[in-house]
């Protein structure tokens, strides 16, 4: 029987809510997964205080690792990395580096997490830049989009590597051969797009990946391809714009259902339908972006995540370890390297 | 009393539906605006055939101008411009050039419209590149976003000019002093973003515009600024991604309300609320993008526009003429030129 045991280092202090969210989420995940061990990293007194609120803490699988500092959500990534060597974020990453944990999860400052993880863990061979990859819901299920903001200036080579990593991620997590890869562009014709994207399309076409070709913004949610490749500037704008639009739509929908006593009655009756709808598009289900390309599994949770959302990030970390995502990316890059040689 | 008369050249053949949509939309606009004259440009027999279906055609204000060719929606912009000198699109633009019309409206091929308009009309002094500007709904009302796809590689100078044109457009159309201008970026801190965007922020800060600073994707729909400036690649992805998400949300909402007889009953009762909601986010209300920076008012309607949506494009053209948008942009650019000299 294979060893199913996974150790996850959780930055207990990260995010808008800290231990009040991270600790209950960890306990929930551990209750469901008997092979999961967790190291809660952060200010010990704060973590213990939160733990005392819960019964049935699995003490033999749950460890607390003290870290005296916390990286602020708006702190400069460079300064945080240089000055806070005993932050919960840094120590959680250190545990991955020293192989005491298989993965780490943090809801902290994205820039600091990326900079620190890159500095401590280093890149996988053949990968020049890390990418932030996340699942988004589509009409057909979901897709993986990368990069969502780690890189503001990408070369065609970087985009090719994102495509390879994204394809391996989907293949590993969903046991699928040759997931389709689309390149985000502003027209389907090959003549469109800027120079970088044009050259990236050439590289992707010759890469042996199941390259679909250029896709447009609306193809993301249409589910046209399993993987969507773009530079971090474009990906981040697309993601944040989506968040803004979803927020606007739900606000207006709520306003209309709240207009008067009649519409509020209708809302009450429509509640089961509206809830079923909400469940299907709930962004919390997709919480947890993977920092791909590093020598270690690092998952970034949304800063504002609640318990349910933070649980999804932990589950994602565990699944990536069990599905050997890192090893599979390394193997894929080695093949690419041989092909190029 | 000022002369309120406006002449609009309408490409009757453009879009997915041609005269079946463009002609009724024109008649509807003319019925509401007694000072509006229209030149319907296209294959005369097709236009007359459609006109015969309608009563009360205001023959003294409605003219038909024959053009023998039609630009296909997927045709190469360069080839269309070179080879189809008698296309409805080209002739409508020619009428603006010769001052027989104040503005033109087309639902045809965006690339061909942009290339042809730029070739025929030329740029306003001080503007290097045209931009596609469109209104989007926000939680506070609406905003103007540009560029939405005319330029895939922008310099900081181009982005500055987009900011100036966008601000003038809002000021002119809504009688507002100093509308706020935001620069689409991936973080609010000044250190973030790529080099082009960083330099554009410097230029915008020194421009005398009411520059808000960097904004993120979610600020578009939040209504943080009146004008959102970005390069055409990013803007196009943001727009198309929004279209895709809105489509996904409405599809899933419809599916949930259609699940069984009970949910369909609820849908029936919720109809007035859902319709009120739909009216507020209806993209047809915002149909009609302005090709800004040209020596002429050119409005691009969505290719799939229905009658109501196409009407909005005509109304927009008329309002831009009456509010002297072109003249005001020229004046603004002349001031910028003097400041620089």
Coordinates of N, CA, C and O in Angstrom, one line a residue, chain B residues 204-321:
Chain B
X204 N 0.6 60.8 -16.8 CA -0.8 61.1 -16.5 C -0.8 62.0 -15.2 O -1.6 62.9 -15.1
X205 N 0.1 61.7 -14.3 CA 0.2 62.5 -13.1 C 0.6 64.0 -13.4 O 0.1 64.9 -12.7
X206 N 1.4 64.2 -14.4 CA 1.8 65.5 -14.8 C 0.9 66.2 -15.8 O 1.2 67.3 -16.3
X207 N -0.2 65.6 -16.2 CA -0.9 66.0 -17.4 C -1.9 67.1 -17.1 O -2.5 67.7 -18.1
X208 N -2.3 67.3 -15.9 CA -3.3 68.3 -15.6 C -4.7 67.6 -15.6 O -5.7 68.2 -15.2
X209 N -4.7 66.3 -15.9 CA -6.0 65.5 -15.8 C -6.3 65.3 -14.3 O -5.3 65.3 -13.5
X210 N -7.5 64.9 -14.0 CA -7.9 64.5 -12.7 C -7.5 63.1 -12.5 O -8.3 62.2 -12.6
X211 N -6.2 62.8 -12.4 CA -5.7 61.4 -12.4 C -5.8 60.8 -11.0 O -5.2 61.3 -10.1
X212 N -6.5 59.7 -11.0 CA -6.8 59.0 -9.7 C -5.6 58.2 -9.3 O -5.3 58.0 -8.1
X213 N -4.9 57.6 -10.3 CA -3.8 56.7 -10.0 C -4.1 55.4 -10.6 O -5.0 55.2 -11.4
X214 N -3.3 54.4 -10.1 CA -3.5 53.0 -10.6 C -4.9 52.4 -10.0 O -5.2 52.7 -8.9
X215 N -5.5 51.7 -10.9 CA -6.7 50.9 -10.4 C -6.5 49.5 -10.8 O -5.7 49.2 -11.7
X216 N -7.3 48.6 -10.2 CA -7.3 47.2 -10.6 C -8.6 46.8 -11.3 O -9.5 47.5 -11.4
X217 N -8.5 45.6 -11.9 CA -9.7 45.1 -12.7 C -11.0 45.3 -12.0 O -12.0 45.7 -12.7
X218 N -11.1 45.0 -10.7 CA -12.4 45.1 -10.1 C -12.9 46.5 -9.9 O -14.1 46.7 -9.7
X219 N -12.0 47.5 -10.0 CA -12.4 48.9 -10.0 C -13.3 49.3 -11.2 O -14.0 50.3 -11.0
X220 N -13.1 48.6 -12.3 CA -13.9 49.0 -13.4 C -15.4 49.0 -13.1 O -16.1 50.0 -13.2
X221 N -15.9 47.8 -12.6 CA -17.3 47.6 -12.3 C -17.7 48.3 -10.9 O -18.9 48.5 -10.6
X222 N -16.7 48.6 -10.1 CA -17.0 49.2 -8.9 C -17.3 50.7 -9.1 O -17.8 51.4 -8.3
X223 N -16.8 51.2 -10.3 CA -17.1 52.6 -10.7 C -16.1 53.5 -10.0 O -16.4 54.7 -9.7
X224 N -14.9 53.1 -9.7 CA -13.9 53.9 -9.0 C -13.5 55.2 -9.7 O -13.4 56.2 -9.1
X225 N -13.4 55.1 -11.0 CA -13.1 56.3 -11.8 C -14.1 56.4 -13.0 O -14.7 55.4 -13.4
X226 N -14.1 57.6 -13.6 CA -15.0 57.8 -14.7 C -14.4 57.3 -16.0 O -15.1 56.9 -16.9
X227 N -13.1 57.3 -16.1 CA -12.4 56.8 -17.3 C -11.4 55.8 -16.8 O -10.7 55.9 -15.8
X228 N -11.3 54.7 -17.6 CA -10.3 53.7 -17.3 C -9.4 53.5 -18.6 O -9.9 53.3 -19.7
X229 N -8.1 53.7 -18.3 CA -7.1 53.7 -19.4 C -6.4 52.4 -19.4 O -5.9 52.0 -18.4
X230 N -6.2 51.8 -20.6 CA -5.4 50.5 -20.7 C -5.0 50.3 -22.1 O -5.6 50.9 -23.0
X231 N -4.1 49.4 -22.3 CA -3.7 49.2 -23.7 C -4.8 48.2 -24.3 O -5.6 47.6 -23.6
X232 N -4.9 48.2 -25.6 CA -5.9 47.5 -26.3 C -6.0 46.0 -26.1 O -7.0 45.3 -26.1
X233 N -4.8 45.4 -25.8 CA -4.8 44.0 -25.5 C -5.5 43.7 -24.2 O -6.4 42.9 -24.1
X234 N -5.0 44.4 -23.2 CA -5.6 44.2 -21.8 C -7.1 44.6 -21.8 O -7.9 43.8 -21.3
X235 N -7.4 45.7 -22.5 CA -8.8 46.1 -22.5 C -9.7 45.1 -23.2 O -10.8 44.8 -22.7
X236 N -9.2 44.6 -24.3 CA -10.0 43.6 -25.0 C -10.3 42.4 -24.2 O -11.4 41.8 -24.2
X237 N -9.2 41.9 -23.6 CA -9.3 40.7 -22.8 C -10.3 40.9 -21.6 O -11.2 40.1 -21.3
X238 N -10.2 42.1 -21.0 CA -11.1 42.4 -19.9 C -12.6 42.5 -20.4 O -13.5 41.9 -19.7
X239 N -12.8 43.1 -21.5 CA -14.2 43.2 -22.1 C -14.7 41.8 -22.4 O -15.8 41.4 -22.0
X240 N -13.9 41.0 -23.2 CA -14.4 39.7 -23.6 C -14.6 38.7 -22.4 O -15.5 37.9 -22.4
X241 N -13.7 38.8 -21.4 CA -13.8 38.0 -20.3 C -15.1 38.3 -19.5 O -15.8 37.5 -19.1
X242 N -15.4 39.6 -19.5 CA -16.7 40.1 -18.8 C -17.9 39.5 -19.6 O -18.8 39.0 -19.0
X243 N -17.8 39.6 -20.9 CA -18.9 39.0 -21.7 C -19.1 37.5 -21.4 O -20.2 37.0 -21.3
X244 N -18.0 36.8 -21.4 CA -18.0 35.4 -21.1 C -18.6 35.1 -19.7 O -19.5 34.2 -19.6
X245 N -18.2 35.8 -18.7 CA -18.7 35.6 -17.4 C -20.2 35.9 -17.3 O -20.9 35.1 -16.7
X246 N -20.6 37.0 -17.9 CA -22.0 37.4 -17.8 C -22.9 36.3 -18.5 O -23.9 35.9 -18.0
X247 N -22.3 35.8 -19.6 CA -23.1 34.7 -20.3 C -23.2 33.5 -19.4 O -24.2 32.8 -19.3
X248 N -22.1 33.1 -18.8 CA -22.1 31.9 -17.9 C -23.0 32.1 -16.8 O -23.8 31.2 -16.5
X249 N -23.0 33.2 -16.2 CA -23.9 33.5 -15.0 C -25.4 33.4 -15.4 O -26.2 32.8 -14.8
X250 N -25.7 34.0 -16.6 CA -27.1 34.0 -17.0 C -27.5 32.6 -17.4 O -28.7 32.2 -17.2
X251 N -26.6 31.9 -18.1 CA -26.9 30.5 -18.5 C -27.2 29.6 -17.2 O -28.2 28.9 -17.2
X252 N -26.4 29.7 -16.2 CA -26.5 28.9 -15.0 C -27.8 29.3 -14.3 O -28.6 28.5 -13.8
X253 N -28.1 30.6 -14.2 CA -29.3 31.1 -13.6 C -30.5 30.5 -14.3 O -31.5 30.1 -13.6
X254 N -30.5 30.6 -15.6 CA -31.6 30.0 -16.4 C -31.7 28.5 -16.1 O -32.9 28.0 -15.9
X255 N -30.6 27.8 -16.1 CA -30.7 26.4 -15.9 C -31.3 26.0 -14.5 O -32.2 25.1 -14.4
X256 N -30.9 26.8 -13.5 CA -31.5 26.5 -12.2 C -33.0 26.8 -12.1 O -33.7 26.1 -11.5
X257 N -33.4 27.9 -12.8 CA -34.8 28.2 -12.8 C -35.6 27.3 -13.7 O -36.9 27.3 -13.6
X258 N -35.0 26.5 -14.5 CA -35.6 25.6 -15.4 C -35.6 24.2 -15.0 O -36.0 23.3 -15.7
X259 N -35.0 24.0 -13.8 CA -34.7 22.6 -13.3 C -36.0 21.7 -13.3 O -35.9 20.5 -13.7
X260 N -37.1 22.2 -12.7 CA -38.3 21.3 -12.6 C -39.5 22.2 -12.6 O -39.4 23.5 -12.6
X261 N -40.7 21.7 -12.4 CA -41.9 22.5 -12.5 C -42.0 23.5 -11.3 O -42.5 24.6 -11.5
X262 N -41.4 23.1 -10.2 CA -41.5 24.0 -9.0 C -40.6 25.2 -9.3 O -41.0 26.3 -9.0
X263 N -39.4 25.0 -9.7 CA -38.5 26.1 -10.0 C -39.0 27.0 -11.1 O -38.8 28.2 -11.1
X264 N -39.7 26.4 -12.1 CA -40.3 27.2 -13.2 C -41.4 28.0 -12.7 O -41.6 29.2 -13.1
X265 N -42.2 27.5 -11.7 CA -43.2 28.3 -11.0 C -42.6 29.5 -10.3 O -43.0 30.7 -10.4
X266 N -41.5 29.3 -9.6 CA -40.8 30.3 -8.9 C -40.3 31.4 -9.9 O -40.4 32.6 -9.7
X267 N -39.8 30.9 -11.0 CA -39.2 31.8 -12.1 C -40.3 32.7 -12.5 O -40.1 33.9 -12.8
X268 N -41.5 32.2 -12.7 CA -42.7 32.9 -13.2 C -43.0 34.1 -12.2 O -43.2 35.2 -12.6
X269 N -43.0 33.7 -10.9 CA -43.2 34.8 -9.9 C -42.1 35.8 -9.8 O -42.3 36.9 -9.5
X270 N -40.9 35.3 -10.0 CA -39.7 36.2 -9.9 C -39.5 37.0 -11.2 O -38.6 37.9 -11.2
X271 N -40.3 36.8 -12.2 CA -40.0 37.4 -13.5 C -39.9 38.9 -13.4 O -38.9 39.5 -14.0
X272 N -40.8 39.6 -12.7 CA -40.6 41.1 -12.7 C -39.3 41.5 -12.0 O -38.6 42.4 -12.5
X273 N -38.9 40.8 -11.0 CA -37.6 41.1 -10.4 C -36.4 40.8 -11.3 O -35.5 41.6 -11.5
X274 N -36.5 39.6 -11.9 CA -35.4 39.2 -12.8 C -35.3 40.2 -14.0 O -34.3 40.5 -14.5
X275 N -36.5 40.7 -14.5 CA -36.5 41.6 -15.6 C -35.9 43.0 -15.2 O -35.2 43.6 -16.0
X276 N -36.3 43.4 -14.0 CA -35.7 44.7 -13.5 C -34.2 44.6 -13.4 O -33.5 45.5 -13.8
X277 N -33.8 43.4 -12.9 CA -32.3 43.1 -12.8 C -31.7 43.2 -14.2 O -30.7 43.9 -14.4
X278 N -32.3 42.5 -15.1 CA -31.8 42.4 -16.5 C -31.6 43.8 -17.1 O -30.7 44.0 -17.8
X279 N -32.7 44.6 -16.9 CA -32.6 45.9 -17.5 C -31.4 46.7 -17.0 O -30.8 47.4 -17.8
X280 N -31.1 46.5 -15.7 CA -30.0 47.3 -15.2 C -28.6 46.9 -15.7 O -27.7 47.7 -15.7
X281 N -28.5 45.6 -16.1 CA -27.2 45.1 -16.5 C -27.2 44.8 -18.0 O -26.2 44.3 -18.6
X282 N -28.3 45.2 -18.7 CA -28.4 44.9 -20.1 C -27.3 45.5 -21.0 O -27.2 46.7 -21.1
X283 N -26.4 44.7 -21.6 CA -25.3 45.2 -22.3 C -25.8 46.0 -23.6 O -25.0 46.8 -24.1
X284 N -27.0 45.7 -24.0 CA -27.5 46.4 -25.2 C -27.6 47.9 -25.0 O -27.4 48.7 -25.9
X285 N -27.8 48.2 -23.8 CA -27.9 49.7 -23.4 C -26.6 50.4 -23.7 O -26.6 51.6 -23.9
X286 N -25.5 49.6 -23.6 CA -24.2 50.3 -23.7 C -23.6 50.0 -25.1 O -22.4 50.3 -25.3
X287 N -24.4 49.5 -26.0 CA -23.9 49.2 -27.3 C -23.4 50.4 -28.1 O -24.2 51.4 -28.1
X288 N -22.3 50.3 -28.7 CA -21.7 51.4 -29.5 C -20.4 51.9 -28.9 O -20.4 52.7 -27.9
X289 N -19.3 51.5 -29.6 CA -18.0 51.9 -29.1 C -17.6 53.1 -30.0 O -17.8 53.1 -31.2
X290 N -16.9 54.1 -29.4 CA -16.4 55.2 -30.2 C -15.0 55.0 -30.7 O -14.2 54.6 -29.9
X291 N -14.8 55.2 -32.0 CA -13.4 55.1 -32.4 C -12.8 56.5 -32.2 O -13.0 57.4 -33.1
X292 N -12.1 56.7 -31.1 CA -11.7 58.0 -30.8 C -10.3 58.4 -31.4 O -9.4 57.5 -31.5
X293 N -10.1 59.7 -31.7 CA -8.9 60.1 -32.2 C -8.9 60.4 -33.7 O -7.9 61.0 -34.2
X294 N -9.9 60.1 -34.3 CA -10.0 60.3 -35.8 C -10.7 61.7 -36.1 O -11.3 62.2 -35.2
X295 N -10.4 62.2 -37.3 CA -11.1 63.4 -37.7 C -12.5 63.1 -38.2 O -12.8 63.4 -39.4
X296 N -13.3 62.6 -37.3 CA -14.7 62.3 -37.7 C -15.2 61.4 -36.6 O -14.5 60.7 -35.9
X297 N -16.6 61.5 -36.4 CA -17.2 60.6 -35.4 C -17.6 59.3 -36.0 O -18.3 59.2 -37.0
X298 N -17.0 58.2 -35.5 CA -17.2 56.9 -36.0 C -17.6 56.0 -34.9 O -16.9 55.9 -33.9
X299 N -18.8 55.4 -35.0 CA -19.3 54.5 -33.9 C -19.4 53.1 -34.4 O -20.0 52.8 -35.5
X300 N -18.8 52.2 -33.6 CA -18.9 50.7 -34.0 C -19.9 50.0 -33.1 O -19.8 50.0 -31.9
X301 N -20.9 49.5 -33.7 CA -21.9 48.7 -33.0 C -21.5 47.3 -32.9 O -20.7 46.8 -33.8
X302 N -21.9 46.6 -31.9 CA -21.6 45.1 -31.8 C -22.2 44.5 -33.0 O -23.3 44.9 -33.5
X303 N -21.5 43.5 -33.6 CA -22.0 42.8 -34.8 C -23.3 42.1 -34.6 O -24.2 42.1 -35.5
X304 N -23.6 41.6 -33.4 CA -24.8 40.9 -33.1 C -25.9 41.7 -32.6 O -26.9 41.2 -32.2
X305 N -25.7 43.1 -32.7 CA -26.7 44.0 -32.1 C -28.1 43.7 -32.7 O -28.3 43.5 -33.9
X306 N -29.1 43.8 -31.8 CA -30.5 43.8 -32.3 C -31.0 45.2 -32.5 O -30.2 46.2 -32.4
X307 N -32.3 45.5 -32.8 CA -32.7 46.8 -33.2 C -32.5 47.8 -32.0 O -31.9 48.8 -32.2
X308 N -32.9 47.4 -30.8 CA -32.7 48.2 -29.7 C -31.2 48.6 -29.5 O -30.9 49.8 -29.2
X309 N -30.4 47.6 -29.6 CA -28.9 47.8 -29.3 C -28.4 48.8 -30.4 O -27.6 49.7 -30.1
X310 N -28.8 48.5 -31.7 CA -28.2 49.4 -32.8 C -28.7 50.8 -32.6 O -28.0 51.8 -32.9
X311 N -29.9 51.0 -32.1 CA -30.5 52.3 -31.9 C -29.5 53.1 -30.9 O -29.3 54.3 -31.1
X312 N -29.0 52.4 -29.9 CA -28.2 53.1 -28.9 C -26.9 53.6 -29.6 O -26.4 54.7 -29.2
X313 N -26.4 52.9 -30.6 CA -25.2 53.4 -31.3 C -25.5 54.6 -32.1 O -24.7 55.5 -32.2
X314 N -26.7 54.7 -32.7 CA -27.0 55.9 -33.5 C -27.2 57.1 -32.6 O -26.7 58.2 -32.8
X315 N -27.9 56.8 -31.4 CA -28.1 57.9 -30.4 C -26.7 58.4 -30.0 O -26.5 59.6 -29.8
X316 N -25.8 57.5 -29.8 CA -24.5 57.9 -29.3 C -23.8 58.8 -30.3 O -23.2 59.8 -30.0
X317 N -23.9 58.4 -31.6 CA -23.3 59.2 -32.7 C -23.8 60.6 -32.7 O -23.1 61.6 -32.7
X318 N -25.2 60.7 -32.5 CA -25.8 62.0 -32.5 C -25.4 62.9 -31.3 O -25.0 64.0 -31.5
X319 N -25.3 62.2 -30.2 CA -24.9 63.0 -29.0 C -23.4 63.4 -29.1 O -23.1 64.5 -28.6
X320 N -22.6 62.6 -29.7 CA -21.2 63.1 -29.8 C -21.1 64.3 -30.7 O -20.3 65.1 -30.5
X321 N -21.9 64.3 -31.8 CA -21.9 65.4 -32.7 C -22.4 66.7 -32.0 O -21.7 67.7 -32.0

